[in-house]
CSV table of C-alpha atoms in Angstrom, one decimal:
chain,number,residue,atom,x,y,z
A,1,MET,CA,227.7,28.4,196.4
A,2,PHE,CA,227.9,31.9,197.9
A,3,LYS,CA,228.8,33.4,194.5
A,4,THR,CA,225.9,31.6,192.9
A,5,LEU,CA,223.4,32.8,195.5
A,6,SER,CA,224.7,36.4,195.2
A,7,SER,CA,224.3,36.3,191.4
A,8,THR,CA,220.8,35.0,191.7
A,9,VAL,CA,219.9,37.8,194.2
A,10,LEU,CA,221.5,40.4,191.9
A,11,LEU,CA,219.6,39.1,188.8
A,12,THR,CA,216.4,39.0,190.8
A,13,THR,CA,216.9,42.6,192.0
A,14,LEU,CA,217.7,43.8,188.5
A,15,SER,CA,214.7,42.1,187.0
A,16,PHE,CA,212.4,43.6,189.7
A,17,SER,CA,213.9,47.1,188.9
A,18,VAL,CA,213.1,46.6,185.2
A,19,LEU,CA,209.5,45.4,186.0
A,20,ALA,CA,209.0,48.3,188.4
A,21,ALA,CA,209.3,50.9,185.7
A,22,ASP,CA,205.8,52.1,184.6
A,23,LYS,CA,205.4,52.0,180.8
A,24,VAL,CA,204.1,55.2,179.2
A,25,LYS,CA,203.4,55.6,175.5
A,26,PHE,CA,204.2,59.2,174.3
A,27,GLN,CA,202.5,60.6,171.2
A,28,LEU,CA,204.3,63.1,169.0
A,29,ASP,CA,202.2,65.6,166.9
A,30,TRP,CA,204.8,65.7,164.0
A,31,LEU,CA,208.2,64.6,163.0
A,32,PRO,CA,211.2,64.5,165.4
A,33,GLY,CA,213.1,67.8,165.7
A,34,GLY,CA,214.4,70.4,168.1
A,35,ASP,CA,210.9,71.5,169.1
A,36,LYS,CA,210.2,67.9,170.3
A,37,ALA,CA,213.5,67.8,172.3
A,38,PRO,CA,212.2,67.3,175.9
A,39,VAL,CA,210.8,63.7,175.4
A,40,TYR,CA,214.1,62.6,173.8
A,41,VAL,CA,216.1,64.4,176.6
A,42,GLY,CA,214.0,62.6,179.2
A,43,ILE,CA,214.8,59.3,177.7
A,44,ASP,CA,218.5,59.8,176.9
A,45,LYS,CA,219.5,61.7,180.0
A,46,GLY,CA,217.7,59.1,182.3
A,47,ILE,CA,215.2,61.7,183.6
A,48,PHE,CA,212.2,59.4,183.0
A,49,GLU,CA,214.2,56.4,184.4
A,50,LYS,CA,214.8,58.4,187.6
A,51,TYR,CA,211.0,58.7,188.0
A,52,ASP,CA,210.6,55.0,187.4
A,53,LEU,CA,209.1,55.5,183.9
A,54,ASP,CA,209.8,53.5,180.7
A,55,VAL,CA,208.7,55.9,178.0
A,56,THR,CA,208.4,55.0,174.3
A,57,ILE,CA,207.6,57.4,171.5
A,58,ASN,CA,204.9,57.0,168.8
A,59,GLN,CA,205.3,59.1,165.7
A,60,GLY,CA,202.6,61.5,164.6
A,61,ARG,CA,201.3,63.5,161.6
A,62,GLY,CA,199.5,66.5,163.1
A,63,SER,CA,197.6,67.6,166.2
A,64,THR,CA,194.3,66.0,165.1
A,65,GLU,CA,195.9,62.6,164.7
A,66,ALA,CA,197.7,62.9,168.0
A,67,ILE,CA,194.4,63.7,169.8
A,68,THR,CA,192.7,60.8,168.1
A,69,LYS,CA,195.5,58.4,169.1
A,70,LEU,CA,195.2,59.5,172.7
A,71,ALA,CA,191.4,59.4,172.7
A,72,THR,CA,191.4,55.8,171.4
A,73,GLY,CA,194.1,54.6,173.8
A,74,ILE,CA,196.9,54.0,171.3
A,75,SER,CA,199.0,56.5,173.4
A,76,ASP,CA,198.8,57.7,177.0
A,77,VAL,CA,200.2,61.2,176.8
A,78,GLY,CA,201.7,63.4,174.1
A,79,ILE,CA,201.8,66.9,172.6
A,80,ALA,CA,199.5,68.8,170.4
A,81,ASP,CA,198.3,72.4,169.7
A,82,ILE,CA,195.8,73.2,172.4
A,83,SER,CA,193.6,75.0,169.9
A,84,ALA,CA,193.0,71.8,168.1
A,85,LEU,CA,192.2,70.1,171.4
A,86,MET,CA,189.7,73.0,172.2
A,87,VAL,CA,187.9,72.4,169.0
A,88,ALA,CA,187.8,68.6,169.5
A,89,LYS,CA,186.5,69.1,173.0
A,90,ALA,CA,183.9,71.8,171.9
A,91,LYS,CA,182.6,69.7,169.0
A,92,ASP,CA,182.9,66.1,170.1
A,93,GLY,CA,183.9,66.1,173.8
A,94,VAL,CA,187.0,64.0,173.2
A,95,PRO,CA,188.3,62.3,176.4
A,96,VAL,CA,191.6,64.1,176.3
A,97,SER,CA,192.8,66.9,178.5
A,98,ALA,CA,195.8,69.4,178.5
A,99,VAL,CA,198.0,69.0,181.5
A,100,TYR,CA,201.1,71.1,180.8
A,101,SER,CA,201.8,74.2,178.7
A,102,ILE,CA,205.0,74.2,176.6
A,103,PHE,CA,204.5,77.1,174.1
A,104,SER,CA,202.7,79.9,175.9
A,105,GLN,CA,202.8,82.0,172.7
A,106,ALA,CA,201.7,80.8,169.3
A,107,PRO,CA,204.5,80.0,166.7
A,108,HIS,CA,202.7,81.6,163.7
A,109,ALA,CA,204.8,84.3,161.8
A,110,PHE,CA,205.4,86.1,158.6
A,111,PHE,CA,208.9,85.9,157.1
A,112,VAL,CA,210.1,88.5,154.6
A,113,VAL,CA,213.4,89.4,153.0
A,114,ASP,CA,215.0,92.2,155.0
A,115,ASN,CA,215.3,94.7,152.2
A,116,GLY,CA,213.5,97.6,153.8
A,117,LYS,CA,210.3,97.1,151.7
A,118,ILE,CA,208.2,95.4,154.4
A,119,ASN,CA,208.6,96.7,157.9
A,120,SER,CA,205.2,95.9,159.5
A,121,ILE,CA,202.2,93.6,158.9
A,122,ALA,CA,200.4,96.7,157.4
A,123,ASP,CA,203.1,96.7,154.6
A,124,ILE,CA,201.9,93.2,153.5
A,125,LYS,CA,198.8,94.7,151.9
A,126,GLY,CA,198.9,94.1,148.1
A,127,LYS,CA,201.8,91.7,148.4
A,128,ARG,CA,202.3,88.1,147.4
A,129,VAL,CA,202.0,85.8,150.4
A,130,ALA,CA,202.9,82.1,150.2
A,131,THR,CA,201.7,79.5,152.6
A,132,SER,CA,201.3,75.7,152.9
A,133,PRO,CA,197.7,74.4,152.2
A,134,PHE,CA,197.9,72.3,155.4
A,135,THR,CA,199.1,74.8,158.1
A,136,SER,CA,196.7,75.9,160.9
A,137,SER,CA,198.1,79.4,160.4
A,138,ASN,CA,195.7,79.8,157.4
A,139,LEU,CA,192.8,79.8,159.9
A,140,TYR,CA,194.2,82.8,161.8
A,141,LEU,CA,195.5,84.7,158.7
A,142,PRO,CA,192.2,86.7,158.1
A,143,LEU,CA,192.1,87.7,161.8
A,144,VAL,CA,195.7,88.9,161.9
A,145,LEU,CA,195.3,90.9,158.7
A,146,GLU,CA,192.1,92.4,160.1
A,147,GLN,CA,194.0,93.6,163.1
A,148,SER,CA,196.2,95.6,160.7
A,149,GLY,CA,193.3,97.1,158.9
A,150,PHE,CA,192.8,95.0,155.7
A,151,SER,CA,191.4,91.8,154.5
A,152,GLU,CA,192.7,88.5,152.9
A,153,ASP,CA,191.2,89.8,149.6
A,154,GLU,CA,193.8,92.5,149.6
A,155,ILE,CA,196.8,90.2,149.4
A,156,LYS,CA,197.8,87.7,146.7
A,157,LEU,CA,197.7,84.4,148.5
A,158,ILE,CA,199.7,81.5,147.0
A,159,LYS,CA,199.5,78.0,148.3
A,160,ALA,CA,202.5,75.8,147.6
A,161,ASP,CA,204.2,72.6,148.8
A,162,PRO,CA,205.8,73.2,152.2
A,163,GLY,CA,209.2,72.2,150.8
A,164,ALA,CA,209.0,74.9,148.2
A,165,LEU,CA,208.2,77.8,150.5
A,166,GLY,CA,211.7,78.6,151.7
A,167,PRO,CA,213.3,78.7,148.3
A,168,MET,CA,210.3,80.8,147.0
A,169,LEU,CA,211.1,83.5,149.6
A,170,ALA,CA,214.9,83.2,149.1
A,171,THR,CA,214.5,83.8,145.4
A,172,GLU,CA,211.9,86.4,146.0
A,173,ASN,CA,209.2,84.5,144.0
A,174,THR,CA,207.0,85.6,146.9
A,175,ASP,CA,207.1,88.7,149.0
A,176,VAL,CA,206.0,87.1,152.2
A,177,LEU,CA,206.1,83.6,153.7
A,178,ILE,CA,203.8,82.2,156.4
A,179,SER,CA,205.5,79.6,158.6
A,180,TRP,CA,206.1,78.7,162.2
A,181,VAL,CA,208.9,80.2,164.3
A,182,THR,CA,210.1,76.5,164.7
A,183,SER,CA,211.2,76.7,161.0
A,184,LYS,CA,213.1,80.0,161.5
A,185,GLU,CA,216.7,78.6,161.4
A,186,ARG,CA,216.0,76.4,158.3
A,187,LEU,CA,214.5,79.4,156.4
A,188,ILE,CA,217.3,81.7,157.5
A,189,SER,CA,219.8,79.1,156.2
A,190,GLN,CA,218.1,78.8,152.9
A,191,ALA,CA,217.9,82.6,152.5
A,192,LYS,CA,221.7,83.0,153.3
A,193,GLN,CA,222.5,80.6,150.5
A,194,ALA,CA,220.8,83.1,148.2
A,195,GLY,CA,222.6,86.0,149.8
A,196,LYS,CA,219.5,87.2,151.6
A,197,GLU,CA,218.7,88.1,155.2
A,198,LEU,CA,215.3,87.5,156.7
A,199,LYS,CA,213.0,89.4,159.0
A,200,VAL,CA,210.5,87.6,161.2
A,201,MET,CA,207.2,89.1,162.3
A,202,PRO,CA,205.5,86.9,165.0
A,203,TRP,CA,201.7,87.1,164.9
A,204,HIS,CA,201.5,87.4,168.7
A,205,GLU,CA,202.9,90.9,168.2
A,206,ALA,CA,199.8,91.7,166.2
A,207,GLY,CA,197.6,90.6,169.1
A,208,LEU,CA,197.3,86.8,168.4
A,209,GLU,CA,197.7,86.0,172.1
A,210,GLN,CA,197.3,82.3,172.7
A,211,TYR,CA,198.8,79.1,174.1
A,212,ALA,CA,200.0,76.6,171.5
A,213,THR,CA,201.9,73.3,171.9
A,214,SER,CA,200.9,71.6,175.1
A,215,VAL,CA,201.2,68.2,176.8
A,216,ILE,CA,197.9,66.4,176.6
A,217,ALA,CA,196.8,63.1,178.0
A,218,SER,CA,194.1,60.5,177.7
A,219,ASP,CA,191.5,61.0,180.4
A,220,LYS,CA,191.5,57.2,180.9
A,221,PHE,CA,195.3,57.4,181.6
A,222,LEU,CA,194.8,60.2,184.1
A,223,GLU,CA,191.9,58.4,185.9
A,224,GLU,CA,193.4,54.9,186.0
A,225,ARG,CA,197.1,55.8,186.5
A,226,PRO,CA,197.1,59.2,188.3
A,227,GLU,CA,200.4,58.6,190.1
A,228,VAL,CA,202.2,57.6,186.9
A,229,ALA,CA,200.8,60.7,185.2
A,230,LYS,CA,202.0,63.0,188.0
A,231,ARG,CA,205.5,61.5,187.8
A,232,PHE,CA,205.5,61.8,184.1
A,233,ILE,CA,204.6,65.5,184.2
A,234,GLU,CA,207.3,66.2,186.9
A,235,ALA,CA,209.8,64.4,184.8
A,236,TYR,CA,208.8,66.2,181.6
A,237,ALA,CA,209.0,69.5,183.3
A,238,GLU,CA,212.6,68.6,184.4
A,239,ALA,CA,213.4,67.7,180.8
A,240,VAL,CA,212.0,71.0,179.5
A,241,GLU,CA,214.2,72.9,181.9
A,242,TYR,CA,217.3,70.8,180.9
A,243,THR,CA,216.5,71.3,177.2
A,244,TRP,CA,216.6,75.1,177.1
A,245,ALA,CA,219.5,75.2,179.6
A,246,ASN,CA,221.6,72.8,177.4
A,247,PRO,CA,220.5,73.2,173.7
A,248,VAL,CA,223.5,71.4,172.2
A,249,LYS,CA,223.4,68.4,174.5
A,250,SER,CA,219.6,68.2,174.0
A,251,ALA,CA,220.0,68.2,170.2
A,252,GLU,CA,222.6,65.4,170.6
A,253,SER,CA,220.0,63.4,172.6
A,254,ILE,CA,217.6,63.6,169.6
A,255,ASN,CA,220.3,62.7,167.1
A,256,LYS,CA,221.4,59.7,169.2
A,257,MET,CA,217.8,58.3,169.0
A,258,VAL,CA,216.9,59.7,165.5
A,259,PRO,CA,220.2,60.0,163.5
A,260,GLU,CA,218.6,61.8,160.5
A,261,VAL,CA,217.9,64.8,162.8
A,262,ASP,CA,221.0,67.1,162.4
A,263,VAL,CA,222.5,68.3,165.6
A,264,LYS,CA,223.1,71.9,164.5
A,265,VAL,CA,219.7,72.3,163.0
A,266,ALA,CA,218.1,70.9,166.2
A,267,THR,CA,220.2,73.1,168.3
A,268,ASP,CA,219.3,76.2,166.3
A,269,THR,CA,215.6,75.2,166.5
A,270,ILE,CA,215.7,74.8,170.3
A,271,ASN,CA,217.4,78.3,170.6
A,272,SER,CA,215.0,79.9,168.1
A,273,ILE,CA,211.8,78.9,170.1
A,274,TYR,CA,213.1,79.9,173.5
A,275,ASP,CA,210.7,82.9,173.6
A,276,LEU,CA,207.7,80.6,172.9
A,277,VAL,CA,208.5,78.8,176.2
A,278,TYR,CA,210.0,81.5,178.3
A,279,ASN,CA,208.1,84.8,178.0
A,280,PRO,CA,206.1,87.2,180.1
A,281,ILE,CA,203.1,84.8,180.0
A,282,SER,CA,204.9,81.8,181.4
A,283,LYS,CA,207.0,83.9,183.8
A,284,SER,CA,203.8,85.4,185.3
A,285,THR,CA,202.8,81.9,186.5
A,286,SER,CA,205.5,79.3,185.6
A,287,VAL,CA,206.3,77.2,182.6
A,288,GLY,CA,203.7,74.4,182.3
A,289,GLN,CA,200.9,76.4,184.0
A,290,PHE,CA,197.9,77.9,182.2
A,291,ASP,CA,196.8,81.4,183.1
A,292,ALA,CA,193.0,81.7,182.9
A,293,LYS,CA,193.0,85.0,181.0
A,294,HIS,CA,195.5,83.8,178.4
A,295,LEU,CA,193.5,80.6,178.1
A,296,ALA,CA,190.4,82.6,177.4
A,297,SER,CA,192.2,84.6,174.8
A,298,THR,CA,193.3,81.4,173.2
A,299,TRP,CA,189.7,80.2,172.9
A,300,LYS,CA,188.6,83.6,171.6
A,301,TRP,CA,191.0,83.5,168.7
A,302,THR,CA,190.3,79.8,168.1
A,303,SER,CA,186.5,80.1,168.1
A,304,LEU,CA,186.8,83.1,165.7
A,305,ALA,CA,189.0,81.2,163.4
A,306,GLN,CA,186.8,78.1,163.4
A,307,GLY,CA,183.5,79.9,163.2
A,308,ILE,CA,182.3,78.6,166.6
A,309,ASP,CA,180.2,80.6,169.1
A,310,GLU,CA,182.7,81.6,171.8
A,311,ALA,CA,180.0,81.3,174.4
A,312,SER,CA,179.3,77.7,173.5
A,313,PHE,CA,182.4,76.3,175.3
A,314,ASN,CA,184.2,77.0,178.5
A,315,PRO,CA,188.0,76.8,177.7
A,316,GLU,CA,188.7,75.6,181.3
A,317,ALA,CA,187.1,72.3,180.2
A,318,THR,CA,190.2,71.7,178.0
A,319,LEU,CA,192.3,71.3,181.1
A,320,ASN,CA,192.8,68.9,184.0
A,321,ARG,CA,194.3,71.2,186.5
A,322,ASP,CA,194.8,68.4,189.0
A,323,PHE,CA,198.0,67.5,187.2
A,324,LEU,CA,199.5,70.9,186.5
A,325,PRO,CA,202.8,71.8,188.1
A,326,GLU,CA,202.8,74.1,191.1
A,327,THR,CA,202.9,77.8,190.3
A,328,LYS,CA,206.3,79.2,191.3
């Protein structure tokens, strides 16, 4: 009788614990990989569970789709490029807000074979430059070239399938490749197979100072479940810290949940984007925070790239500062 009663009490307690966890639907902006590590770490390492959260992941195909899924209530919180959110807010007033900065520098970059021929962005003038037709980098390309004193008309722009870009550079069928720093390790590996070394020239070094990947959330979620949102952001911040302190273990967390993601590739990606997360911008406030001056710079570049009047939108309207982590 006592054993039966104890078992019943135990089962009831366990059931209550399961029911007590608040469900949160997380929206990716692209395929799983090392740059998406924190949400997988949060689940696998029990960080979300510690904050009484039951987090599930929805797959995504771009920042615009991620923003739409949040605006329509398919997901509660997720990640996307804050520039895409700024445009969506400026044009349509979408009910989605940024609540945590992950990349405080943009990931856009030029990749070249390190053979001494191209040593600066100025040296790209007159060269063959390959890019994907779909990347947001194309919007900023004319502005970055202008910073170096020439125009897009003075390069030979080639648009090719994303999967073909790495081999094109490795075989020198293009002089320059446009890609994100998140692809750095994959491109380096492809070049090594062809006996080549690569040089990376991040665009922020040419003045493209802007925030990029950020945690964004449905305004409805923030308004109706503010305590859940606050716990999620606290947990996510803890997962971010764990990720870059433990890149191999974090990569293993992704692989455990998504076996097709290679542990070494994910580890290399996590290491390669460290400077996008931890840099003078994030250190001046703290990871997760948004500096007003850098946010204004982000909108300046975004509005120029999109042909939007800079004065027509206040970039502060992109954020909900009530949920940002404390400045350290």
